[in-house]
mmCIF file of C-alpha atoms in Angstrom:
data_model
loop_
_atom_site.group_PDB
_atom_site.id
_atom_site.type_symbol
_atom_site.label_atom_id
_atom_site.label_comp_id
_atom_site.label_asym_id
_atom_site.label_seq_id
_atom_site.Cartn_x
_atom_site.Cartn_y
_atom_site.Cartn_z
ATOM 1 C CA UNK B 1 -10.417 -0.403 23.607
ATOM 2 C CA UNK B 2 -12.148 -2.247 26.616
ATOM 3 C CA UNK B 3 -16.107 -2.814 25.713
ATOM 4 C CA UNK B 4 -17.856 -4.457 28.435
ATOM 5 C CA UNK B 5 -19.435 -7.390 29.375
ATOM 6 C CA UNK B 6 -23.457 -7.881 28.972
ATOM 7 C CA UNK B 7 -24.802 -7.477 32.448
ATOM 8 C CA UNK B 8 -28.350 -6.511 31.875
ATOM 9 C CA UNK B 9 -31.374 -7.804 29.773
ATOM 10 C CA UNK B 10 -31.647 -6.623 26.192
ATOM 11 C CA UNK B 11 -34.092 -6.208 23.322
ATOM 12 C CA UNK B 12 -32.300 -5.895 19.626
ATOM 13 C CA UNK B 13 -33.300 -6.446 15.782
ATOM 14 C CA UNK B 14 -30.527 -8.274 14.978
ATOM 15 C CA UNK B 15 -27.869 -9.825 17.423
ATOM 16 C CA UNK B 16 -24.803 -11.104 16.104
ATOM 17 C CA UNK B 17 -22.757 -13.917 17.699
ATOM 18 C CA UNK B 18 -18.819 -13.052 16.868
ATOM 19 C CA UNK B 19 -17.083 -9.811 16.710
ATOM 20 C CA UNK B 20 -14.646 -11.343 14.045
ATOM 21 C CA UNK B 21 -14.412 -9.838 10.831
ATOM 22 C CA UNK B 22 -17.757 -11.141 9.430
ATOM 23 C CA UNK B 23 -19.908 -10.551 12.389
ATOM 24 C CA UNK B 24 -18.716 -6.375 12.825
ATOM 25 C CA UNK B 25 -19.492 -6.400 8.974
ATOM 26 C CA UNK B 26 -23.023 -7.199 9.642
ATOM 27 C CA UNK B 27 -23.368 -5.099 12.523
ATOM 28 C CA UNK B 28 -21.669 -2.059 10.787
ATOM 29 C CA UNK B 29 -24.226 -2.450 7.638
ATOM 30 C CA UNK B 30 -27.107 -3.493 10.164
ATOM 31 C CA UNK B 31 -26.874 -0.259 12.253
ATOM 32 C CA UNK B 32 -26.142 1.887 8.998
ATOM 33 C CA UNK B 33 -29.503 0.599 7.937
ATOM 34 C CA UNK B 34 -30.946 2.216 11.290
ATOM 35 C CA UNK B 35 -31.665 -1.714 12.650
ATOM 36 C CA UNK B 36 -30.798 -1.866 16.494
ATOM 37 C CA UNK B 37 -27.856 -4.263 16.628
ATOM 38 C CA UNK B 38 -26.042 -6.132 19.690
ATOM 39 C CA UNK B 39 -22.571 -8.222 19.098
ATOM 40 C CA UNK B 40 -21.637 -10.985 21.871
ATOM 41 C CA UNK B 41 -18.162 -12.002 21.869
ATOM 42 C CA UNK B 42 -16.897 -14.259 24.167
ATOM 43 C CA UNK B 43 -13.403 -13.102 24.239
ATOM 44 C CA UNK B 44 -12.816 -10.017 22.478
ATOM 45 C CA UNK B 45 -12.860 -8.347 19.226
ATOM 46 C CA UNK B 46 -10.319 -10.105 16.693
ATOM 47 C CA UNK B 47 -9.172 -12.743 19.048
ATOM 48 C CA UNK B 48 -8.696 -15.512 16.852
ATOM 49 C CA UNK B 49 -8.176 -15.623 13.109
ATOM 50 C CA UNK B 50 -9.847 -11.920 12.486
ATOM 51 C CA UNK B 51 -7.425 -10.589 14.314
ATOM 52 C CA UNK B 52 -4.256 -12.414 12.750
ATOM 53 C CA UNK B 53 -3.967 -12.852 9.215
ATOM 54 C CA UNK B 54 -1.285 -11.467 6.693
ATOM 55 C CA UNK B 55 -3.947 -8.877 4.977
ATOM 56 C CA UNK B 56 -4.444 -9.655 1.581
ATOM 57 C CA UNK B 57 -7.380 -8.409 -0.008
ATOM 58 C CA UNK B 58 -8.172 -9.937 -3.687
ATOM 59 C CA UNK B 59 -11.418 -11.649 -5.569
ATOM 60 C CA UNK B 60 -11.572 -15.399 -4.683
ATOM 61 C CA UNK B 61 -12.340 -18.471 -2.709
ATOM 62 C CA UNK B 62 -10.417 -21.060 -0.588
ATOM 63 C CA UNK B 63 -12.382 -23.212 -3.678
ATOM 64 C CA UNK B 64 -10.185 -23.010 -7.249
ATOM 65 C CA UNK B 65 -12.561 -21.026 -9.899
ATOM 66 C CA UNK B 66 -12.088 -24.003 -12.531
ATOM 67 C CA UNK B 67 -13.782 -26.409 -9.271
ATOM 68 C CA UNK B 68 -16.182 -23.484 -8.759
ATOM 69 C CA UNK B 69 -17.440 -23.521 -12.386
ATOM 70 C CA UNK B 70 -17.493 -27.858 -12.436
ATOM 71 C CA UNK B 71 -19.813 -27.239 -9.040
ATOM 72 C CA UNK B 72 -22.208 -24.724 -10.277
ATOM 73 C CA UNK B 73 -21.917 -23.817 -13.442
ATOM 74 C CA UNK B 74 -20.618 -20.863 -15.763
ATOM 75 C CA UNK B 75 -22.909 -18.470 -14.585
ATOM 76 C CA UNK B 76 -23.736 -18.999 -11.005
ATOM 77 C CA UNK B 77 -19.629 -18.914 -10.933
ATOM 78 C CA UNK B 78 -19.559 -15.671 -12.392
ATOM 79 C CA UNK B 79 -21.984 -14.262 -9.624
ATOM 80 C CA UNK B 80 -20.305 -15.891 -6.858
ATOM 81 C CA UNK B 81 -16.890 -14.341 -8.477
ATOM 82 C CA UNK B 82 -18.157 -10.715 -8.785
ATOM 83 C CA UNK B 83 -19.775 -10.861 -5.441
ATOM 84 C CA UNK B 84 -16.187 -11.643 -4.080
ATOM 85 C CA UNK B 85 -14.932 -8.732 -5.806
ATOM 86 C CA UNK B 86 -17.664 -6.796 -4.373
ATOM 87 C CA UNK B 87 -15.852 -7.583 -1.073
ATOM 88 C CA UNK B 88 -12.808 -6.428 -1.603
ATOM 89 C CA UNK B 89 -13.831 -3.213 -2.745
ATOM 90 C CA UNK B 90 -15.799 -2.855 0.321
ATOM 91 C CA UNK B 91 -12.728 -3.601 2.300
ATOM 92 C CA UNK B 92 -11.004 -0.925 0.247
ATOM 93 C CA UNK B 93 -13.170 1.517 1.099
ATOM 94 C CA UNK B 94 -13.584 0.919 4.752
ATOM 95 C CA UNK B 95 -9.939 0.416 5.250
ATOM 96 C CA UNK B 96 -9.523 3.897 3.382
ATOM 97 C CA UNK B 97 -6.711 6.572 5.735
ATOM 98 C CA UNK B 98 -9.346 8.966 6.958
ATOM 99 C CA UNK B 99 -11.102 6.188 8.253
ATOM 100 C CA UNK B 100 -8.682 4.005 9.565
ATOM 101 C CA UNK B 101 -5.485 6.119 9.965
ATOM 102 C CA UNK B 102 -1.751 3.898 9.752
ATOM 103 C CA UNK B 103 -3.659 0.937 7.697
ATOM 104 C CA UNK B 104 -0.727 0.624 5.697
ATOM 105 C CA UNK B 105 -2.330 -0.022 2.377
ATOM 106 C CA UNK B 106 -0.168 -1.697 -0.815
ATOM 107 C CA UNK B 107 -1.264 -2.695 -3.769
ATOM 108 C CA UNK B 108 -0.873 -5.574 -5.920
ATOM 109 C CA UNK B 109 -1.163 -9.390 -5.073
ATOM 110 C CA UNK B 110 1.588 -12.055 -7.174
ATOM 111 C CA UNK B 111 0.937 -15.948 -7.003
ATOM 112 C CA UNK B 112 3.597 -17.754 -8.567
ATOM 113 C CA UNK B 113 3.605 -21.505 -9.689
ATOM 114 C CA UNK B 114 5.982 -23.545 -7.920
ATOM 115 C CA UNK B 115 6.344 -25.873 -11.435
ATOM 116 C CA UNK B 116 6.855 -24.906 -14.958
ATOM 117 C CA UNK B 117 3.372 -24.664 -16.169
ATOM 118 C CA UNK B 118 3.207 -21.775 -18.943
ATOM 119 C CA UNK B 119 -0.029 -22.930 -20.638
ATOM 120 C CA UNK B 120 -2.191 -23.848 -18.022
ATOM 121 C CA UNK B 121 -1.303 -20.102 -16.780
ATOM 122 C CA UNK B 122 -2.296 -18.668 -20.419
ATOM 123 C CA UNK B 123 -5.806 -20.703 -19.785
ATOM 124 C CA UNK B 124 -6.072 -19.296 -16.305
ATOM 125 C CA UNK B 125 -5.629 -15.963 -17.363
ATOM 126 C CA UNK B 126 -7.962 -15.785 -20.412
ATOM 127 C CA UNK B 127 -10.974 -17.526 -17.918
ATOM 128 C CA UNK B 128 -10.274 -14.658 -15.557
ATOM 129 C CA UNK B 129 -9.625 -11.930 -17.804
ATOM 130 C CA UNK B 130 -12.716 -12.426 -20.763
ATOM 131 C CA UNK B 131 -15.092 -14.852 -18.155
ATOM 132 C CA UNK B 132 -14.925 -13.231 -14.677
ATOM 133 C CA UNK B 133 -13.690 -9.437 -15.608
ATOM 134 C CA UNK B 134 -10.537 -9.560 -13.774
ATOM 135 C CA UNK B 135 -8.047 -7.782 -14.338
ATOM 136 C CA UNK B 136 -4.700 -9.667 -14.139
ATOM 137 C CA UNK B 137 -1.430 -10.025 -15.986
ATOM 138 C CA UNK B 138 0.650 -12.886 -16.914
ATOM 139 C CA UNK B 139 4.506 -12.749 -15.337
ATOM 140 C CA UNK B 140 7.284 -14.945 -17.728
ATOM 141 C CA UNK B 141 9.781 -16.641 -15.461
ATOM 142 C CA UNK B 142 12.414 -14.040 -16.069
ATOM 143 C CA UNK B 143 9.843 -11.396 -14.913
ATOM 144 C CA UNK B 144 8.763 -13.211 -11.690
ATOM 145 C CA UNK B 145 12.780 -14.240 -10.513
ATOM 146 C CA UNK B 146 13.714 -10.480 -11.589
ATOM 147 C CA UNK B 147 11.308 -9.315 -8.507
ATOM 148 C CA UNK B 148 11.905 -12.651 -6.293
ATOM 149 C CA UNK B 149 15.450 -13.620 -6.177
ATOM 150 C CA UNK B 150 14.475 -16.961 -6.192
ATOM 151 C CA UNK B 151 14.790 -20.287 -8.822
ATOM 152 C CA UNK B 152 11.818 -22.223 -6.940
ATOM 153 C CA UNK B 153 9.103 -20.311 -8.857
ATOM 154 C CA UNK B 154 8.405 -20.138 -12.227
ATOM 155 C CA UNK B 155 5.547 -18.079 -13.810
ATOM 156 C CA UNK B 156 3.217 -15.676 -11.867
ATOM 157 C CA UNK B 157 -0.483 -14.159 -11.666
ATOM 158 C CA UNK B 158 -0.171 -10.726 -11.049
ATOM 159 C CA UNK B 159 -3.316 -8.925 -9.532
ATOM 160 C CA UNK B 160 -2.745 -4.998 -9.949
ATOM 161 C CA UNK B 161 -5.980 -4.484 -8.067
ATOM 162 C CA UNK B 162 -5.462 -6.778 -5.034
ATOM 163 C CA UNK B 163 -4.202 -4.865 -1.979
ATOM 164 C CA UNK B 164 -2.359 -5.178 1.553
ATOM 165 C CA UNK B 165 -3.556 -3.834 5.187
ATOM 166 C CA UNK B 166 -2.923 -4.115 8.568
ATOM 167 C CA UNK B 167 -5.013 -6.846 9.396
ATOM 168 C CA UNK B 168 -5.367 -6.140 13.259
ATOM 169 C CA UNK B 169 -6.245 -2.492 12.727
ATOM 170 C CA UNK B 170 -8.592 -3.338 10.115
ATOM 171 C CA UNK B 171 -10.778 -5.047 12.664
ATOM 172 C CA UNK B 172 -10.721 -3.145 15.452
ATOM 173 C CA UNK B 173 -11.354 -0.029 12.757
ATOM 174 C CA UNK B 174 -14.311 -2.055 11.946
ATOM 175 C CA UNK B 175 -15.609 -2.095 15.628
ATOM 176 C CA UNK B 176 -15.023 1.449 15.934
ATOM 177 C CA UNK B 177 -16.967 2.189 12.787
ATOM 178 C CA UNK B 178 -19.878 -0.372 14.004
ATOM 179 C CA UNK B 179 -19.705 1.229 17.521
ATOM 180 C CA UNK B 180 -20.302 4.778 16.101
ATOM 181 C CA UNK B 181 -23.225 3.620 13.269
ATOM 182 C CA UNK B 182 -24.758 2.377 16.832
ATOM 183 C CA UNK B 183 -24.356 -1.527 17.070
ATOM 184 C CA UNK B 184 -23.712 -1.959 20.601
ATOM 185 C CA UNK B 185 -20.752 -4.600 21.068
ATOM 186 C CA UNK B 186 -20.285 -6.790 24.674
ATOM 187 C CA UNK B 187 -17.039 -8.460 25.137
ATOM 188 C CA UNK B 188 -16.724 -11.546 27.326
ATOM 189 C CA UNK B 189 -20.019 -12.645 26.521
ATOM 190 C CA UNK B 190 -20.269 -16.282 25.702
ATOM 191 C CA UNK B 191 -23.253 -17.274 24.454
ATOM 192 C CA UNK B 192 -24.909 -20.139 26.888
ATOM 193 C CA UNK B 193 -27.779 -20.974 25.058
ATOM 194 C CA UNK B 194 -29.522 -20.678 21.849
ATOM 195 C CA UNK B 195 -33.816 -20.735 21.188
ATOM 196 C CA UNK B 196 -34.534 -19.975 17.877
ATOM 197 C CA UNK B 197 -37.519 -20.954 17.805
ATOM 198 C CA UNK B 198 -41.036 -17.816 17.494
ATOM 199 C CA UNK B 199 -40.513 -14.616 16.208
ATOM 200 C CA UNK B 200 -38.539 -13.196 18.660
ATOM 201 C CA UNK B 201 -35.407 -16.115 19.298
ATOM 202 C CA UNK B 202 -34.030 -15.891 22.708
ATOM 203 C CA UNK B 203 -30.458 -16.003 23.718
ATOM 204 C CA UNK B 204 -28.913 -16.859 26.850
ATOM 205 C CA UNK B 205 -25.449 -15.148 28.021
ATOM 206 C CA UNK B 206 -23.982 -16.077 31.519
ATOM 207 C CA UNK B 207 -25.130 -12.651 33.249
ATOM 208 C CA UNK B 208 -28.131 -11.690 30.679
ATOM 209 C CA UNK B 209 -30.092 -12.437 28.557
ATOM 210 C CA UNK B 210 -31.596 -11.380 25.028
ATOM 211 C CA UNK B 211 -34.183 -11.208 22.425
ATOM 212 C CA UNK B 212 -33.734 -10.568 19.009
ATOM 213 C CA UNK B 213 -35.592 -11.097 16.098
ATOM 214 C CA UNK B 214 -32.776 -12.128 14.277
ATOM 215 C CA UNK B 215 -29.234 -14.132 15.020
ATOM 216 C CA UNK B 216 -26.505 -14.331 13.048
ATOM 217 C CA UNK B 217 -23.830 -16.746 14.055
ATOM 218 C CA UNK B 218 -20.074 -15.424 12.873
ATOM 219 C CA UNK B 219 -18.872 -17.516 15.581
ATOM 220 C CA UNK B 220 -16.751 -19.543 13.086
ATOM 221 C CA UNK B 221 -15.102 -22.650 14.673
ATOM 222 C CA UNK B 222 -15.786 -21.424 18.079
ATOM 223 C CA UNK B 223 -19.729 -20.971 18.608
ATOM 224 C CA UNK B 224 -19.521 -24.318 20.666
ATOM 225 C CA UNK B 225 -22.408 -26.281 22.942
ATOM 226 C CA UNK B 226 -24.988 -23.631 21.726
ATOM 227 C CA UNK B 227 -24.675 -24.583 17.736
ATOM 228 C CA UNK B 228 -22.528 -27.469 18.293
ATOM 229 C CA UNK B 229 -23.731 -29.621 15.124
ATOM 230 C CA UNK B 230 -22.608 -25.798 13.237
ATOM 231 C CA UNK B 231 -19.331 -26.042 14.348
ATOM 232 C CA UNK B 232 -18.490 -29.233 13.387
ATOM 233 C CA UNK B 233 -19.293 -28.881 10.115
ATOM 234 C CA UNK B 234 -15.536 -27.018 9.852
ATOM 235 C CA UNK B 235 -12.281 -28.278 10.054
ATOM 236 C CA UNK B 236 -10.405 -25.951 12.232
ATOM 237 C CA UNK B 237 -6.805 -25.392 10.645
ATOM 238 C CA UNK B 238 -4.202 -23.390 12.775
ATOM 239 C CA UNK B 239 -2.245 -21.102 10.267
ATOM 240 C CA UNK B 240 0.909 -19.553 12.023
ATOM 241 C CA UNK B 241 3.226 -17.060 10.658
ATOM 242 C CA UNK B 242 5.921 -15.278 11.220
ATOM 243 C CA UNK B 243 7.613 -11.483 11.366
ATOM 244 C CA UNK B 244 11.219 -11.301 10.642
ATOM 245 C CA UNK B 245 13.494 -8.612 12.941
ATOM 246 C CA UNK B 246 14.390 -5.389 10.476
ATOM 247 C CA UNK B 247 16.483 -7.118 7.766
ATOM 248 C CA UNK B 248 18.040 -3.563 6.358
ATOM 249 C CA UNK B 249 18.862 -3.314 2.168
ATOM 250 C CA UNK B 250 19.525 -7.092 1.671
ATOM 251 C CA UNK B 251 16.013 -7.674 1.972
ATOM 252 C CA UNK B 252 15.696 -4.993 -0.991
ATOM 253 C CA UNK B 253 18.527 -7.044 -2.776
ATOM 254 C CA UNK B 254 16.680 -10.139 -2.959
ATOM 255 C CA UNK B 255 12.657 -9.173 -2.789
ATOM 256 C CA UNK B 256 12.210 -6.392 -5.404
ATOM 257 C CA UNK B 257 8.089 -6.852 -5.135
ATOM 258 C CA UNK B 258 6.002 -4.775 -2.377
ATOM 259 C CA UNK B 259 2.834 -6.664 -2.542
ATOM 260 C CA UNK B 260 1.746 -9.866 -1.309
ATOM 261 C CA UNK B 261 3.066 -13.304 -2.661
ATOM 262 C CA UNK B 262 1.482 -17.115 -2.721
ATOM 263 C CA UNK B 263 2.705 -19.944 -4.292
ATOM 264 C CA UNK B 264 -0.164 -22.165 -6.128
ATOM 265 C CA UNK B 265 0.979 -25.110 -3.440
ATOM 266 C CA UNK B 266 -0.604 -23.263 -0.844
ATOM 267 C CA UNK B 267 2.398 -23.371 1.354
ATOM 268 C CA UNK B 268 4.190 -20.179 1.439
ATOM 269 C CA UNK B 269 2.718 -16.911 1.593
ATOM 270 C CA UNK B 270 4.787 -13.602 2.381
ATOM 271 C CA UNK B 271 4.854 -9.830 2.025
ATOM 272 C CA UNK B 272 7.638 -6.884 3.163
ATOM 273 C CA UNK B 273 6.082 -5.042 5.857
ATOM 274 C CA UNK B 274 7.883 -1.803 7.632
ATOM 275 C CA UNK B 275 10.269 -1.672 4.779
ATOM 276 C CA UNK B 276 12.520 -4.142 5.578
ATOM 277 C CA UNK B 277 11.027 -7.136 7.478
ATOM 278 C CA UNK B 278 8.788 -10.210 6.072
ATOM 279 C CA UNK B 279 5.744 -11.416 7.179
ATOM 280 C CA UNK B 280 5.663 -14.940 6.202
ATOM 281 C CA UNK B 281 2.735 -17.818 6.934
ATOM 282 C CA UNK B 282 3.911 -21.282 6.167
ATOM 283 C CA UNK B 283 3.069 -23.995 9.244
ATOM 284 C CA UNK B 284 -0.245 -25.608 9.340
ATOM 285 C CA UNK B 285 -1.913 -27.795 11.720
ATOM 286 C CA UNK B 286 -5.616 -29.477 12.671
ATOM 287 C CA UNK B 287 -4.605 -28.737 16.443
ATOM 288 C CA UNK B 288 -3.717 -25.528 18.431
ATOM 289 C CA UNK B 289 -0.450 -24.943 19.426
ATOM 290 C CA UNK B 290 1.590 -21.913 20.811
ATOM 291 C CA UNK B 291 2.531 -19.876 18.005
ATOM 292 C CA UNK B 292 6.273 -19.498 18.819
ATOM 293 C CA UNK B 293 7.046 -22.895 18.639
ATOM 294 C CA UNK B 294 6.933 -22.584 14.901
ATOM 295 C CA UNK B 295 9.718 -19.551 14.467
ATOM 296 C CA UNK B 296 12.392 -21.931 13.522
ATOM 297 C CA UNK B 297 10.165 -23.375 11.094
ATOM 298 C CA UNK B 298 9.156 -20.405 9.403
ATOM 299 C CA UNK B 299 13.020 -19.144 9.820
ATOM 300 C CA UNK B 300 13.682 -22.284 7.962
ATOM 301 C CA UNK B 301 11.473 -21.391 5.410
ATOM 302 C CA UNK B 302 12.753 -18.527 4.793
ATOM 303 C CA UNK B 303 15.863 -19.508 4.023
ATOM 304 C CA UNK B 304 14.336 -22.771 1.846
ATOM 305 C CA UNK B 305 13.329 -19.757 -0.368
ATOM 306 C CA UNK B 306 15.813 -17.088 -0.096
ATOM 307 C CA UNK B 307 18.795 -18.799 1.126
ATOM 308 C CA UNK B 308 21.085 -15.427 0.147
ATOM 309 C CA UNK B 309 19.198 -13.853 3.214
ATOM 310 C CA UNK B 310 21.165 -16.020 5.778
ATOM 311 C CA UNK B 311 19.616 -16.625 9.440
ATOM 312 C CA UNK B 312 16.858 -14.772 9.892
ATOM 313 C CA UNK B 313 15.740 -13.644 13.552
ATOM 314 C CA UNK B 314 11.971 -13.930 13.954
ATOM 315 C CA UNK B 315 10.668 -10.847 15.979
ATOM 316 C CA UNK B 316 7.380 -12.065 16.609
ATOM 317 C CA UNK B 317 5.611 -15.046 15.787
ATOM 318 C CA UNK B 318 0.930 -15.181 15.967
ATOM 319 C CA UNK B 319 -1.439 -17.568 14.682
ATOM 320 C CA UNK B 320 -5.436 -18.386 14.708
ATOM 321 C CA UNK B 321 -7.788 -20.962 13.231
ATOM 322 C CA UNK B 322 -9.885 -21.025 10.073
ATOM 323 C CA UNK B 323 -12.947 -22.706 9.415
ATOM 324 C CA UNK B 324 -12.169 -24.823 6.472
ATOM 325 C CA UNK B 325 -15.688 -26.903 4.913
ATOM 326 C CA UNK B 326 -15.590 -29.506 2.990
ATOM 327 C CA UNK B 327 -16.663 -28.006 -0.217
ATOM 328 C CA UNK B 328 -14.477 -25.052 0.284
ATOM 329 C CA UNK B 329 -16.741 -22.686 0.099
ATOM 330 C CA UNK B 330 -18.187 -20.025 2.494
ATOM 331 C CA UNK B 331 -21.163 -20.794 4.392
ATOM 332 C CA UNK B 332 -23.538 -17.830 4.108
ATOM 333 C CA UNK B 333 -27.296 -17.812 4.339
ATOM 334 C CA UNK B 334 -30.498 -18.664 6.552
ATOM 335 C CA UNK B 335 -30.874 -21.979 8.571
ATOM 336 C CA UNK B 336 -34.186 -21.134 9.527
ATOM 337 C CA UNK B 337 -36.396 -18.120 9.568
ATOM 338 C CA UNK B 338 -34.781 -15.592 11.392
ATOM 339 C CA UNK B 339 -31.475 -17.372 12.070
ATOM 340 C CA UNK B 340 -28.178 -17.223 10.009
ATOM 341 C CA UNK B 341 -24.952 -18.321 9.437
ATOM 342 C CA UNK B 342 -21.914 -16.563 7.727
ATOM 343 C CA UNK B 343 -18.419 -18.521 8.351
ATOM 344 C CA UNK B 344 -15.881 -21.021 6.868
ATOM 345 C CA UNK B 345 -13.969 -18.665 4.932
ATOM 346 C CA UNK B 346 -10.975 -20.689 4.863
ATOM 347 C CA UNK B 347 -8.063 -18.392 3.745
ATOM 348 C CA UNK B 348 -9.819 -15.921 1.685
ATOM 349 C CA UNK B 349 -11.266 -14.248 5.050
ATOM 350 C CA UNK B 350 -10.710 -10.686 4.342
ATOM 351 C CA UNK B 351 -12.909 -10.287 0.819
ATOM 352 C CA UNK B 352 -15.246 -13.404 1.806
ATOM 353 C CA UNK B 353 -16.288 -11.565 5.304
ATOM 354 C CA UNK B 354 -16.758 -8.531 4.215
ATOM 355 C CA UNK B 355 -19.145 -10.135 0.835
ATOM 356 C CA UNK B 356 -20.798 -12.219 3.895
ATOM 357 C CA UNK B 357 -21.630 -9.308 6.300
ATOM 358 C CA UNK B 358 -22.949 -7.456 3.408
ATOM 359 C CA UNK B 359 -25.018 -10.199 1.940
ATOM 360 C CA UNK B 360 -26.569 -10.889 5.235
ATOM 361 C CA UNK B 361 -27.872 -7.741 6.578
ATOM 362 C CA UNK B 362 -28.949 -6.838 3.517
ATOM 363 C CA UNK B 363 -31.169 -10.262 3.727
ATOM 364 C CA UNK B 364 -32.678 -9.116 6.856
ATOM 365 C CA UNK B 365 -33.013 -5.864 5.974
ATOM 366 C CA UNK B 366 -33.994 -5.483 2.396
ATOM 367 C CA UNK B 367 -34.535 -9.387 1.394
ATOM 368 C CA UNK B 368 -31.766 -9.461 -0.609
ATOM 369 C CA UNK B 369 -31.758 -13.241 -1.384
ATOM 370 C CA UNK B 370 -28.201 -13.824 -3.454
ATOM 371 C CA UNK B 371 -26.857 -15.800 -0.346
ATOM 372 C CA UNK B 372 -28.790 -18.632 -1.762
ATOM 373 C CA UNK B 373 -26.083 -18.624 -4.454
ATOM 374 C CA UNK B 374 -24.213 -19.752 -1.641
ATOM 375 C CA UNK B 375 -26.744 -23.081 -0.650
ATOM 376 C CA UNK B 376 -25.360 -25.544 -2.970
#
């Protein structure tokens, strides 16, 4: 739905730059709180990476847990860990039917190794299972080529309580929930300027401006000349992917498993939408390109993998940028009094976001300080 631009001078509690997935989080649990709550967006809602992703929700970061725990520690990994759970059960509750009708939920997430490594999957499993509370289950080789007709993967991580949703409907159900909790939302409204300086920070739009006595930037890789040094503290990295035409009962034939797959490379990651069509995110790059340029790569892919499924016609190709830092972690917390940051999520966007948006209006609001987990 069309929200409009910002014409006209405006006094808030909280503004948020970025109606992506982390900044509507904020403003939905903002305005919940009863906080008055505007959201500038210089395009419009979900543009970029919010908006396309393959919508897997499960407990994680872009950062491997054993890294995690060398970085922090046993414990502080542990609270970082349950927090991200904490997000994906928020994300399973927002994204429930009567809230967001045709969100096509599935459960179950499956990353498979791409090498024969049975006991470093055995230690991976008992840290999750008896150290974080997760519950998982160990797939033998047999088990994992029985549901992916496949020889290039070996053993698997199945997640029973990771999930699947429509990605784009999951963030434009989010604005629809913020609009109705009362956070105002203004598309095409770049953000000029930036004072954040006082109690009351000022922030300059090309038709209006605002005061706020808090900002929270969600503007990811795009917030640009007003936070420039922010911005380039991420490594943008395109992700494209891929939706295959309807492939009828020889998709059935091969892929036996209805939730989402990953291999522990990082390259390939796939789920059956619709029934019989794959949704399937392989290219990379550190520069933006059209998306469809990439459909015979991803075709190719395909059939790298699953070479029984012959040629496969890509319908529909889409792609957006992720904020990758170099520790490979979030960054989620206060810069200053009064001014915040939640982005970098990397490819764990849908459960980091939603953790993020949480953890930050309930800073402002009830000074919540577990984002500081986040500072190292």
């Amino acid at each position: 739905p069309f929200r409009a631009r910002l014409s006209f001078d405006l006094d808030v509690d909280i503004c948020v730059v970025g109606a992506g997935l982390a900044g509507l989080t904020v403003a939905l649990e903002a305005a919940r709180q009863g906080a008055s709550v505007a959201v500038l967006e210089g395009r419009h809602v979900g543009w970029n990476a919010s908006g396309h992703q393959l919508g897997t929700v499960m407990p994680g970061y872009s950062l491997p847990v054993a890294d995690l725990i060398e970085r922090v520690g046993l414990d502080d990994a542990r609270e970082l860990w349950a927090l991200s759970k904490e997000g994906a059960e928020y994300v399973r509750a927002a994204a429930a039917e009567e809230a967001m009708p045709g969100i096509a939920l599935t459960e179950g997430a499956l990353e498979v190794s791409n090498v024969d490594v049975g006991e470093t999957l055995i230690s991976r499993l008992q840290m999750l299972n008896h150290d974080f509370d997760t519950e998982v289950e160990g797939w033998q080789v047999d088990c994992v080529r029985n549901q992916l007709g496949t020889s290039r993967y070996f053993h698997g991580i199945y997640y029973p309580r990771a999930f699947q949703i429509d990605g784009r409907k999951y963030v434009h159900g989010l604005a629809a929930q913020a609009r109705r909790a009362g956070a105002r939302i203004f598309e095409d409204t770049p953000v000029v300027s930036i004072d954040p300086s006082g109690i009351r920070k000022r922030i300059v739009t090309p038709s209006a401006r605002l005061r706020a006595s808090h900002i929270v930037l969600a503007g990811n890789v795009h917030l640009g000349a007003p936070m420039q040094r922010l911005s380039e503290t991420l490594l943008p990295v395109w992700r494209f992917a891929g939706v295959t035409e309807p492939l009828g009962e020889r998709l059935k034939e091969v892929i036996a498993f209805r939730g989402s797959v990953a291999d522990s490379d990082g390259i390939d990651h796939f789920r059956v939408v619709d029934g019989d069509r794959l949704m399937w995110a392989s290219p990379e790059t550190t520069w933006d390109a059209r998306p469809q340029r990439f459909a015979a790569a991803i075709a190719r892919r395909i059939a790298t993998i699953f070479p029984q499924l012959g040629k496969v016609p890509i319908a529909e190709t889409f792609g957006g940028a992720v904020g990758v830092t170099v520790h490979g972690m979030p960054q989620i917390g206060a810069l200053r009094k009064g001014l915040w940051v939640t982005s970098g999520f990397g490819r764990q966007g849908l459960n980091a976001s939603a953790m993020a948006g949480q953890l930050i209006a309930r800073s402002i609001l009830w000074g919540d300080d577990r984002w500081r987990l986040f500072s190292p």
